[in-house]
Amino acid sequence: MSLLSALPSTDSYRTTGKGALSSAFAVSELATATFGAVGQELARLTAALNLSSDMPEATVDHRLASLWYGFSFKPDGWEMPSLWDAVAGDYQTADGWIRLHTNLPRHRAAALKVLEVKADKTAVAQAVRTWAASELESAVVAQGGVAAAMRSRSDWLDHPQGRAVSRDPLIGWHSPRQITLRDRPEASAARPLAGLRVLDLTRVLAGPVSTRTLAAFGAKVLRIDPPDWDEPGVIPDISLGKSCAYLDLKSPAGLEKLQDLLSQADVFIHGYRPGALDGLGLTKAKRDELAPNRVEVTLDAYGWQGPWASRRGFDSLVQMSAGIADAGRDWAKADKPTPLPVQALDHATGYLMAAATLSAMVEAASGNATMMGQLSLARTAELLAVLSKSETQETISNATPEDYDTRPEASGWGAGRRLKPALTVGAAKMVWDRPASKLGTSAPAWP
């Protein structure tokens, strides 16, 4: 078995470009390495499928890889909505700091109910100061919200969940089984994933990055969201190359339709917490019945074992929990949490999910048993924490006009420019067949 288990060696792909994002951590190095992982596994798949006479070379542009960890899309003459709800942010508590994540209405309502204030940032700040950070974190989570107290690295490594995450592999492979990949006569060395059907049940941000990456090499990605869902600040960035449909999975008709889509999918990528799919009736046994030959990769926030395995979380929260924001504060000599310059845990996990998907396909194409893959933001944080920084002196900050493709992209919101691709694998270049589109603009059917 040669399923992906770690970042690839640097001699397995070629690197161009230079510089680094300004951070206490090796964010740019992580960006290049995770793009390299995708390149390595796509090269292996191209060879395993006999699409090329030899193993193609993967090339990563280091500067562009760093920039793709931020926003890849630049609107032309219009602005994307803010990423954050007005209440979301870092707040000083009686004994430290906490981050409230309130982008979803139900999460905002939970935090405000615990604090007994209205949606006013000043009032929230005053109320938060009366709480101990860990106590407020627990109260918000108990109310159905999401929050994270800022912990140091040592505190996190001593925490029961930190200890659990440290025991998790970077990619957890389990449930080995033999699968047969569907024939895709349209696949080629230039478009090795052409015709691959990827069912995407993920939200902000890691899962959508993984499926956007697969779409870049020809996969047909169908993203499913509930009818009332939107992520206006990020959808123009991560719906690139995808068909986006609404389905009410709480209705019998919606669930039946999803099962039909799954039965025709080659790849199933989702971000449901442990046991959540069972609540929809999509137990592993049911998924095996519906789609016995699927490749399946999933993620959660805080890992797959330990007391927080079922806790909701986001990149910015895991940075607070795992000591990244605190280490950044020390590095910057600041008096408040200092997160990473980009949502690197999301992006790194997303590219690793794409690489894991390709790795599982390689095993199947080679006649070996393959497995289901599990990743988490918290485990990716541990990877970042031990990754060595280069000694480069050149700082990568904002993208320049030269970093963008000269061709305009007619997104569902208006025209804009997309960053140039950061990865080439032999004849395969990152090209998306569809511009970014709004959610719910496609039918829930395979194109």
CSV table of C-alpha atoms in Angstrom, one decimal:
chain,number,residue,atom,x,y,z
A,1,MET,CA,0.0,0.0,0.0
A,2,SER,CA,1.3,3.4,-0.9
A,3,LEU,CA,-1.6,5.7,0.2
A,4,LEU,CA,-0.5,9.3,1.0
A,5,SER,CA,0.5,9.7,4.6
A,6,ALA,CA,2.8,12.7,4.7
A,7,LEU,CA,4.0,15.7,2.7
A,8,PRO,CA,6.0,14.6,-0.3
A,9,SER,CA,9.7,14.9,-0.4
A,10,THR,CA,10.8,18.2,-2.0
A,11,ASP,CA,12.7,16.3,-4.8
A,12,SER,CA,9.4,14.7,-6.0
A,13,TYR,CA,8.3,17.9,-7.7
A,14,ARG,CA,10.0,21.0,-9.2
A,15,THR,CA,9.6,24.4,-7.6
A,16,THR,CA,9.8,27.8,-9.2
A,17,GLY,CA,9.2,31.3,-7.7
A,18,LYS,CA,10.3,32.6,-4.3
A,19,GLY,CA,9.3,34.6,-1.3
A,20,ALA,CA,7.2,33.9,1.8
A,21,LEU,CA,4.1,35.1,3.5
A,22,SER,CA,5.0,37.0,6.7
A,23,SER,CA,4.2,34.7,9.6
A,24,ALA,CA,5.6,33.0,12.7
A,25,PHE,CA,4.9,29.7,10.8
A,26,ALA,CA,6.0,28.2,7.5
A,27,VAL,CA,2.8,29.0,5.7
A,28,SER,CA,4.4,29.5,2.3
A,29,GLU,CA,6.4,26.3,2.7
A,30,LEU,CA,3.1,24.5,3.6
A,31,ALA,CA,1.4,25.9,0.5
A,32,THR,CA,4.1,24.7,-1.8
A,33,ALA,CA,4.2,21.3,-0.2
A,34,THR,CA,0.5,20.7,-0.3
A,35,PHE,CA,0.3,21.7,-4.0
A,36,GLY,CA,3.3,19.3,-4.4
A,37,ALA,CA,1.3,16.6,-2.8
A,38,VAL,CA,-1.5,17.1,-5.4
A,39,GLY,CA,1.0,17.1,-8.1
A,40,GLN,CA,2.7,13.9,-6.9
A,41,GLU,CA,-0.5,12.0,-6.6
A,42,LEU,CA,-1.9,13.2,-10.0
A,43,ALA,CA,1.4,12.2,-11.6
A,44,ARG,CA,1.1,8.7,-10.0
A,45,LEU,CA,-2.5,8.5,-11.2
A,46,THR,CA,-1.7,9.5,-14.7
A,47,ALA,CA,0.9,6.7,-14.9
A,48,ALA,CA,-1.4,4.2,-13.2
A,49,LEU,CA,-4.2,4.9,-15.7
A,50,ASN,CA,-1.6,4.6,-18.6
A,51,LEU,CA,-2.5,8.1,-19.8
A,52,SER,CA,1.2,8.8,-20.2
A,53,SER,CA,4.2,6.8,-21.3
A,54,ASP,CA,6.2,7.9,-18.3
A,55,MET,CA,5.7,9.6,-14.9
A,56,PRO,CA,4.9,13.3,-15.6
A,57,GLU,CA,6.8,16.0,-13.7
A,58,ALA,CA,4.9,18.2,-11.3
A,59,THR,CA,5.9,21.8,-11.1
A,60,VAL,CA,4.8,24.2,-8.3
A,61,ASP,CA,5.1,28.0,-8.5
A,62,HIS,CA,5.9,28.8,-4.9
A,63,ARG,CA,4.7,32.4,-5.1
A,64,LEU,CA,1.4,31.5,-6.7
A,65,ALA,CA,0.9,28.6,-4.3
A,66,SER,CA,1.2,31.1,-1.4
A,67,LEU,CA,-1.3,33.5,-3.1
A,68,TRP,CA,-3.8,30.7,-3.7
A,69,TYR,CA,-4.0,30.3,0.1
A,70,GLY,CA,-5.7,33.7,0.1
A,71,PHE,CA,-8.3,34.9,-2.4
A,72,SER,CA,-7.8,33.6,-5.9
A,73,PHE,CA,-10.5,35.9,-7.5
A,74,LYS,CA,-10.3,39.7,-7.9
A,75,PRO,CA,-13.6,41.4,-8.9
A,76,ASP,CA,-13.4,43.9,-11.7
A,77,GLY,CA,-15.4,47.0,-10.7
A,78,TRP,CA,-17.4,45.4,-7.9
A,79,GLU,CA,-16.7,44.1,-4.4
A,80,MET,CA,-17.3,40.8,-2.7
A,81,PRO,CA,-19.2,40.9,0.6
A,82,SER,CA,-17.3,40.8,3.8
A,83,LEU,CA,-16.1,37.4,5.1
A,84,TRP,CA,-17.2,38.2,8.6
A,85,ASP,CA,-20.4,38.9,10.5
A,86,ALA,CA,-20.3,42.2,12.4
A,87,VAL,CA,-20.1,40.4,15.8
A,88,ALA,CA,-17.4,37.9,14.8
A,89,GLY,CA,-14.0,38.5,16.2
A,90,ASP,CA,-11.5,38.3,19.0
A,91,TYR,CA,-12.5,39.6,22.4
A,92,GLN,CA,-10.7,40.1,25.7
A,93,THR,CA,-12.0,38.1,28.6
A,94,ALA,CA,-11.4,38.4,32.3
A,95,ASP,CA,-8.4,36.1,32.0
A,96,GLY,CA,-7.4,36.0,28.3
A,97,TRP,CA,-8.9,36.0,24.8
A,98,ILE,CA,-11.7,34.3,23.0
A,99,ARG,CA,-12.9,34.2,19.4
A,100,LEU,CA,-16.6,34.2,18.6
A,101,HIS,CA,-17.5,32.9,15.2
A,102,THR,CA,-21.0,34.3,14.3
A,103,ASN,CA,-21.2,34.1,10.5
A,104,LEU,CA,-24.2,31.7,10.7
A,105,PRO,CA,-27.4,33.2,12.2
A,106,ARG,CA,-27.8,30.3,14.6
A,107,HIS,CA,-24.2,30.6,15.9
A,108,ARG,CA,-24.6,34.4,16.4
A,109,ALA,CA,-27.9,33.8,18.2
A,110,ALA,CA,-26.2,31.2,20.5
A,111,ALA,CA,-23.4,33.6,21.5
A,112,LEU,CA,-25.8,36.5,22.1
A,113,LYS,CA,-28.1,34.4,24.2
A,114,VAL,CA,-25.2,33.3,26.5
A,115,LEU,CA,-23.9,36.9,26.8
A,116,GLU,CA,-27.5,38.3,27.2
A,117,VAL,CA,-26.8,41.2,24.8
A,118,LYS,CA,-28.0,42.4,21.4
A,119,ALA,CA,-25.9,42.2,18.2
A,120,ASP,CA,-23.7,45.2,19.1
A,121,LYS,CA,-20.0,44.7,19.1
A,122,THR,CA,-19.4,47.2,22.0
A,123,ALA,CA,-22.0,45.5,24.1
A,124,VAL,CA,-20.6,42.1,23.3
A,125,ALA,CA,-17.1,43.2,24.2
A,126,GLN,CA,-18.3,44.5,27.6
A,127,ALA,CA,-20.2,41.3,28.3
A,128,VAL,CA,-17.2,39.1,27.3
A,129,ARG,CA,-14.9,40.8,29.8
A,130,THR,CA,-17.0,39.4,32.7
A,131,TRP,CA,-16.3,35.8,31.7
A,132,ALA,CA,-13.3,33.5,32.0
A,133,ALA,CA,-12.3,32.4,28.5
A,134,SER,CA,-12.7,28.7,28.9
A,135,GLU,CA,-16.0,29.1,30.7
A,136,LEU,CA,-17.5,31.3,28.0
A,137,GLU,CA,-16.2,28.9,25.3
A,138,SER,CA,-18.0,26.0,27.0
A,139,ALA,CA,-21.2,28.0,27.5
A,140,VAL,CA,-21.4,29.1,23.8
A,141,VAL,CA,-20.7,25.6,22.6
A,142,ALA,CA,-23.3,24.1,24.9
A,143,GLN,CA,-25.8,26.6,23.5
A,144,GLY,CA,-25.1,25.4,20.0
A,145,GLY,CA,-22.6,28.1,19.0
A,146,VAL,CA,-19.0,28.1,18.1
A,147,ALA,CA,-16.2,29.8,20.0
A,148,ALA,CA,-12.5,29.2,20.9
A,149,ALA,CA,-10.5,30.4,23.8
A,150,MET,CA,-6.9,31.3,23.0
A,151,ARG,CA,-4.5,28.7,24.3
A,152,SER,CA,-0.8,28.5,24.2
A,153,ARG,CA,0.9,25.6,22.3
A,154,SER,CA,1.9,24.0,25.6
A,155,ASP,CA,-1.7,24.3,27.0
A,156,TRP,CA,-3.1,22.8,23.8
A,157,LEU,CA,-0.7,19.9,23.9
A,158,ASP,CA,-1.7,19.2,27.5
A,159,HIS,CA,-5.4,19.5,26.7
A,160,PRO,CA,-7.3,16.2,26.3
A,161,GLN,CA,-8.2,17.1,22.7
A,162,GLY,CA,-4.7,18.3,21.9
A,163,ARG,CA,-3.3,15.0,23.1
A,164,ALA,CA,-5.9,13.1,21.0
A,165,VAL,CA,-5.1,15.1,17.9
A,166,SER,CA,-1.4,14.4,18.3
A,167,ARG,CA,-2.2,10.7,18.1
A,168,ASP,CA,-4.1,11.1,14.8
A,169,PRO,CA,-2.2,10.5,11.5
A,170,LEU,CA,-2.1,13.3,9.1
A,171,ILE,CA,-4.5,11.3,6.9
A,172,GLY,CA,-6.4,8.6,8.6
A,173,TRP,CA,-7.1,5.7,6.3
A,174,HIS,CA,-9.6,3.1,7.3
A,175,SER,CA,-12.1,0.5,6.0
A,176,PRO,CA,-10.1,-1.2,3.3
A,177,ARG,CA,-12.1,-2.6,0.3
A,178,GLN,CA,-11.6,-3.4,-3.3
A,179,ILE,CA,-13.2,-1.0,-5.7
A,180,THR,CA,-13.3,-0.8,-9.5
A,181,LEU,CA,-12.9,2.6,-11.1
A,182,ARG,CA,-15.4,3.5,-13.8
A,183,ASP,CA,-14.0,3.7,-17.3
A,184,ARG,CA,-13.5,7.3,-18.4
A,185,PRO,CA,-12.6,7.3,-22.1
A,186,GLU,CA,-12.4,11.1,-22.2
A,187,ALA,CA,-9.4,11.1,-19.7
A,188,SER,CA,-6.1,12.1,-21.1
A,189,ALA,CA,-2.6,13.2,-20.0
A,190,ALA,CA,-3.8,16.8,-20.4
A,191,ARG,CA,-7.1,16.2,-18.5
A,192,PRO,CA,-6.5,13.1,-16.3
A,193,LEU,CA,-9.7,13.6,-14.3
A,194,ALA,CA,-12.1,14.3,-17.3
A,195,GLY,CA,-15.4,12.7,-16.7
A,196,LEU,CA,-14.8,12.0,-13.0
A,197,ARG,CA,-18.0,12.6,-11.0
A,198,VAL,CA,-17.3,14.2,-7.6
A,199,LEU,CA,-20.2,14.7,-5.2
A,200,ASP,CA,-19.3,17.6,-2.9
A,201,LEU,CA,-21.1,18.0,0.4
A,202,THR,CA,-18.7,20.5,2.1
A,203,ARG,CA,-18.8,24.0,3.4
A,204,VAL,CA,-16.3,26.7,4.2
A,205,LEU,CA,-13.4,26.3,3.3
A,206,ALA,CA,-11.2,23.2,3.2
A,207,GLY,CA,-13.6,20.8,1.4
A,208,PRO,CA,-14.5,23.3,-1.3
A,209,VAL,CA,-10.8,23.9,-2.0
A,210,SER,CA,-10.3,20.2,-2.5
A,211,THR,CA,-13.1,19.8,-5.0
A,212,ARG,CA,-12.1,23.1,-6.8
A,213,THR,CA,-8.7,21.5,-7.2
A,214,LEU,CA,-10.1,18.3,-8.7
A,215,ALA,CA,-12.2,20.4,-11.1
A,216,ALA,CA,-9.1,22.0,-12.3
A,217,PHE,CA,-7.9,18.8,-13.9
A,218,GLY,CA,-11.3,17.9,-15.5
A,219,ALA,CA,-13.5,16.5,-12.8
A,220,LYS,CA,-17.2,17.2,-12.9
A,221,VAL,CA,-18.0,18.5,-9.4
A,222,LEU,CA,-21.6,18.7,-8.2
A,223,ARG,CA,-21.9,20.7,-5.0
A,224,ILE,CA,-25.1,20.3,-2.9
A,225,ASP,CA,-26.3,22.8,-0.4
A,226,PRO,CA,-29.5,23.3,1.6
A,227,PRO,CA,-32.0,25.7,0.0
A,228,ASP,CA,-31.3,28.5,2.5
A,229,TRP,CA,-27.5,28.3,2.4
A,230,ASP,CA,-25.1,30.9,1.2
A,231,GLU,CA,-21.5,31.9,1.8
A,232,PRO,CA,-21.4,35.3,0.0
A,233,GLY,CA,-17.9,36.2,1.1
A,234,VAL,CA,-16.2,33.0,-0.3
A,235,ILE,CA,-18.4,31.4,-2.9
A,236,PRO,CA,-16.9,33.5,-5.8
A,237,ASP,CA,-13.6,32.1,-4.7
A,238,ILE,CA,-14.4,28.4,-4.3
A,239,SER,CA,-17.3,27.5,-6.6
A,240,LEU,CA,-15.0,27.7,-9.6
A,241,GLY,CA,-15.4,24.8,-12.0
A,242,LYS,CA,-18.5,23.4,-10.1
A,243,SER,CA,-22.2,22.9,-10.7
A,244,CYS,CA,-24.0,24.2,-7.5
A,245,ALA,CA,-27.4,22.8,-6.7
A,246,TYR,CA,-29.9,23.0,-3.8
A,247,LEU,CA,-31.4,20.0,-2.1
A,248,ASP,CA,-33.4,19.7,1.1
A,249,LEU,CA,-32.0,16.6,2.7
A,250,LYS,CA,-34.5,16.8,5.5
A,251,SER,CA,-37.3,15.9,3.0
A,252,PRO,CA,-37.8,12.4,1.7
A,253,ALA,CA,-37.6,13.6,-1.9
A,254,GLY,CA,-34.4,15.5,-1.4
A,255,LEU,CA,-32.7,12.6,0.4
A,256,GLU,CA,-33.8,10.2,-2.3
A,257,LYS,CA,-32.3,12.4,-4.9
A,258,LEU,CA,-29.1,12.6,-3.0
A,259,GLN,CA,-28.9,8.9,-2.8
A,260,ASP,CA,-29.4,8.7,-6.6
A,261,LEU,CA,-26.6,11.2,-7.1
A,262,LEU,CA,-24.3,9.3,-4.8
A,263,SER,CA,-25.0,6.0,-6.6
A,264,GLN,CA,-23.6,7.6,-9.8
A,265,ALA,CA,-20.6,9.3,-8.1
A,266,ASP,CA,-17.0,8.2,-8.5
A,267,VAL,CA,-15.9,10.4,-5.5
A,268,PHE,CA,-17.7,11.5,-2.4
A,269,ILE,CA,-16.2,14.3,-0.4
A,270,HIS,CA,-18.0,15.7,2.6
A,271,GLY,CA,-17.4,17.6,5.8
A,272,TYR,CA,-19.9,15.9,8.2
A,273,ARG,CA,-18.8,15.5,11.8
A,274,PRO,CA,-18.5,11.9,13.1
A,275,GLY,CA,-21.9,10.2,13.0
A,276,ALA,CA,-23.7,13.1,11.3
A,277,LEU,CA,-24.3,11.2,8.0
A,278,ASP,CA,-25.9,8.4,10.0
A,279,GLY,CA,-28.6,10.9,11.1
A,280,LEU,CA,-29.5,11.2,7.4
A,281,GLY,CA,-29.7,7.5,7.0
A,282,LEU,CA,-26.5,7.5,5.1
A,283,THR,CA,-24.6,5.0,7.2
A,284,LYS,CA,-21.4,3.6,5.9
A,285,ALA,CA,-23.3,0.4,5.1
A,286,LYS,CA,-25.9,2.4,3.1
A,287,ARG,CA,-23.1,4.3,1.3
A,288,ASP,CA,-21.4,1.0,0.4
A,289,GLU,CA,-24.7,-0.3,-0.9
A,290,LEU,CA,-25.4,2.8,-3.0
A,291,ALA,CA,-21.9,3.4,-4.3
A,292,PRO,CA,-19.7,0.4,-3.7
A,293,ASN,CA,-17.0,1.7,-6.0
A,294,ARG,CA,-16.7,5.2,-4.7
A,295,VAL,CA,-13.6,6.9,-3.3
A,296,GLU,CA,-14.6,8.8,-0.1
A,297,VAL,CA,-12.6,11.5,1.7
A,298,THR,CA,-13.9,13.6,4.6
A,299,LEU,CA,-12.8,16.1,7.2
A,300,ASP,CA,-13.8,17.7,10.5
A,301,ALA,CA,-12.4,20.5,12.6
A,302,TYR,CA,-10.9,19.0,15.8
A,303,GLY,CA,-10.0,15.5,14.8
A,304,TRP,CA,-11.6,12.1,14.8
A,305,GLN,CA,-11.0,11.0,18.4
A,306,GLY,CA,-11.1,12.7,21.8
A,307,PRO,CA,-13.7,14.8,23.6
A,308,TRP,CA,-14.0,17.4,20.9
A,309,ALA,CA,-14.2,15.1,17.9
A,310,SER,CA,-17.9,16.2,17.3
A,311,ARG,CA,-17.3,19.9,18.0
A,312,ARG,CA,-18.0,22.3,15.3
A,313,GLY,CA,-15.1,24.5,14.3
A,314,PHE,CA,-13.5,26.7,11.7
A,315,ASP,CA,-10.0,27.6,10.7
A,316,SER,CA,-9.9,30.8,12.8
A,317,LEU,CA,-11.1,28.9,15.9
A,318,VAL,CA,-8.7,26.0,15.5
A,319,GLN,CA,-5.9,28.6,15.3
A,320,MET,CA,-7.0,29.9,18.7
A,321,SER,CA,-7.4,26.5,20.3
A,322,ALA,CA,-4.1,25.0,19.0
A,323,GLY,CA,-1.8,27.8,20.1
A,324,ILE,CA,-1.2,29.3,16.6
A,325,ALA,CA,-2.7,32.7,17.4
A,326,ASP,CA,-0.9,32.9,20.7
A,327,ALA,CA,2.5,32.0,19.1
A,328,GLY,CA,1.8,34.6,16.4
A,329,ARG,CA,1.2,37.1,19.1
A,330,ASP,CA,4.6,36.4,20.7
A,331,TRP,CA,6.3,36.5,17.3
A,332,ALA,CA,4.7,39.8,16.4
A,333,LYS,CA,5.2,41.2,19.9
A,334,ALA,CA,1.6,42.1,19.9
A,335,ASP,CA,-0.9,42.5,22.7
A,336,LYS,CA,-3.7,40.5,21.0
A,337,PRO,CA,-4.1,37.2,19.1
A,338,THR,CA,-2.2,37.2,15.9
A,339,PRO,CA,-3.5,34.6,13.4
A,340,LEU,CA,-1.9,33.4,10.3
A,341,PRO,CA,-2.0,35.8,7.3
A,342,VAL,CA,-4.3,33.4,5.5
A,343,GLN,CA,-6.6,30.6,6.4
A,344,ALA,CA,-3.8,28.2,5.9
A,345,LEU,CA,-5.4,25.3,7.9
A,346,ASP,CA,-8.4,25.3,5.6
A,347,HIS,CA,-6.3,25.5,2.4
A,348,ALA,CA,-3.7,23.0,3.4
A,349,THR,CA,-6.4,20.5,4.5
A,350,GLY,CA,-8.2,21.1,1.2
A,351,TYR,CA,-5.2,20.4,-1.0
A,352,LEU,CA,-4.3,17.3,1.1
A,353,MET,CA,-7.9,16.1,0.7
A,354,ALA,CA,-7.5,16.4,-3.1
A,355,ALA,CA,-4.2,14.6,-2.9
A,356,ALA,CA,-5.7,11.9,-0.7
A,357,THR,CA,-8.6,11.4,-3.2
A,358,LEU,CA,-6.0,10.9,-6.0
A,359,SER,CA,-3.9,8.6,-3.9
A,360,ALA,CA,-7.0,6.4,-3.2
A,361,MET,CA,-7.7,6.3,-7.0
A,362,VAL,CA,-4.1,5.2,-7.6
A,363,GLU,CA,-4.5,2.2,-5.3
A,364,ALA,CA,-7.7,1.2,-7.0
A,365,ALA,CA,-6.2,1.6,-10.5
A,366,SER,CA,-3.3,-0.5,-9.4
A,367,GLY,CA,-5.6,-3.3,-8.2
A,368,ASN,CA,-4.9,-2.8,-4.5
A,369,ALA,CA,-7.5,-2.3,-1.8
A,370,THR,CA,-8.2,1.3,-1.1
A,371,MET,CA,-9.5,3.0,2.0
A,372,MET,CA,-11.6,6.0,3.1
A,373,GLY,CA,-9.6,9.1,4.1
A,374,GLN,CA,-10.1,11.3,7.1
A,375,LEU,CA,-8.4,14.7,7.7
A,376,SER,CA,-8.9,17.5,10.2
A,377,LEU,CA,-8.0,21.1,10.6
A,378,ALA,CA,-6.5,20.5,14.0
A,379,ARG,CA,-4.2,17.7,12.7
A,380,THR,CA,-3.1,20.0,9.9
A,381,ALA,CA,-2.3,22.6,12.6
A,382,GLU,CA,0.1,20.2,14.1
A,383,LEU,CA,1.8,19.7,10.8
A,384,LEU,CA,2.2,23.4,10.4
A,385,ALA,CA,3.6,23.8,13.9
A,386,VAL,CA,6.6,21.5,13.2
A,387,LEU,CA,7.3,22.6,9.6
A,388,SER,CA,10.6,24.4,9.1
A,389,LYS,CA,10.6,27.9,7.7
A,390,SER,CA,13.0,28.8,4.9
A,391,GLU,CA,15.5,31.7,5.3
A,392,THR,CA,14.0,33.8,2.4
A,393,GLN,CA,14.1,37.5,2.9
A,394,GLU,CA,11.5,38.4,0.2
A,395,THR,CA,8.0,38.9,1.6
A,396,ILE,CA,4.9,37.9,-0.4
A,397,SER,CA,2.1,40.3,0.3
A,398,ASN,CA,-0.7,41.3,-2.1
A,399,ALA,CA,-1.0,39.8,-5.6
A,400,THR,CA,0.2,42.0,-8.4
A,401,PRO,CA,-1.5,42.3,-11.8
A,402,GLU,CA,1.1,39.9,-13.2
A,403,ASP,CA,-0.1,37.2,-10.9
A,404,TYR,CA,-3.6,37.1,-12.5
A,405,ASP,CA,-4.6,35.4,-15.7
A,406,THR,CA,-5.1,37.9,-18.6
A,407,ARG,CA,-8.4,36.3,-19.5
A,408,PRO,CA,-11.5,37.7,-17.7
A,409,GLU,CA,-13.7,35.3,-15.8
A,410,ALA,CA,-17.5,35.8,-16.1
A,411,SER,CA,-18.5,34.8,-12.6
A,412,GLY,CA,-22.1,34.7,-11.5
A,413,TRP,CA,-21.6,38.0,-9.7
A,414,GLY,CA,-19.7,39.9,-12.4
A,415,ALA,CA,-16.4,39.8,-14.3
A,416,GLY,CA,-13.1,39.4,-12.6
A,417,ARG,CA,-9.6,37.9,-12.8
A,418,ARG,CA,-8.4,34.6,-11.4
A,419,LEU,CA,-4.9,34.0,-10.2
A,420,LYS,CA,-2.7,32.1,-12.6
A,421,PRO,CA,-2.5,28.4,-11.7
A,422,ALA,CA,0.2,27.3,-9.3
A,423,LEU,CA,0.6,23.7,-10.4
A,424,THR,CA,1.4,21.9,-13.7
A,425,VAL,CA,1.7,18.1,-14.0
A,426,GLY,CA,3.3,17.2,-17.3
A,427,ALA,CA,0.7,18.1,-20.0
A,428,ALA,CA,-2.0,18.7,-17.4
A,429,LYS,CA,-2.6,22.4,-16.5
A,430,MET,CA,-5.1,23.7,-14.0
A,431,VAL,CA,-8.0,24.8,-16.2
A,432,TRP,CA,-11.6,25.2,-15.1
A,433,ASP,CA,-14.4,24.4,-17.5
A,434,ARG,CA,-16.9,26.6,-15.7
A,435,PRO,CA,-16.6,30.1,-14.1
A,436,ALA,CA,-17.5,30.5,-10.4
A,437,SER,CA,-21.3,30.4,-10.0
A,438,LYS,CA,-23.8,31.3,-7.3
A,439,LEU,CA,-25.3,28.5,-5.2
A,440,GLY,CA,-28.4,26.9,-6.4
A,441,THR,CA,-27.9,27.8,-10.1
A,442,SER,CA,-27.7,24.3,-11.4
A,443,ALA,CA,-30.1,21.3,-11.3
A,444,PRO,CA,-29.2,18.5,-8.8
A,445,ALA,CA,-28.1,16.2,-11.6
A,446,TRP,CA,-24.8,15.1,-13.1
A,447,PRO,CA,-23.8,17.3,-16.1
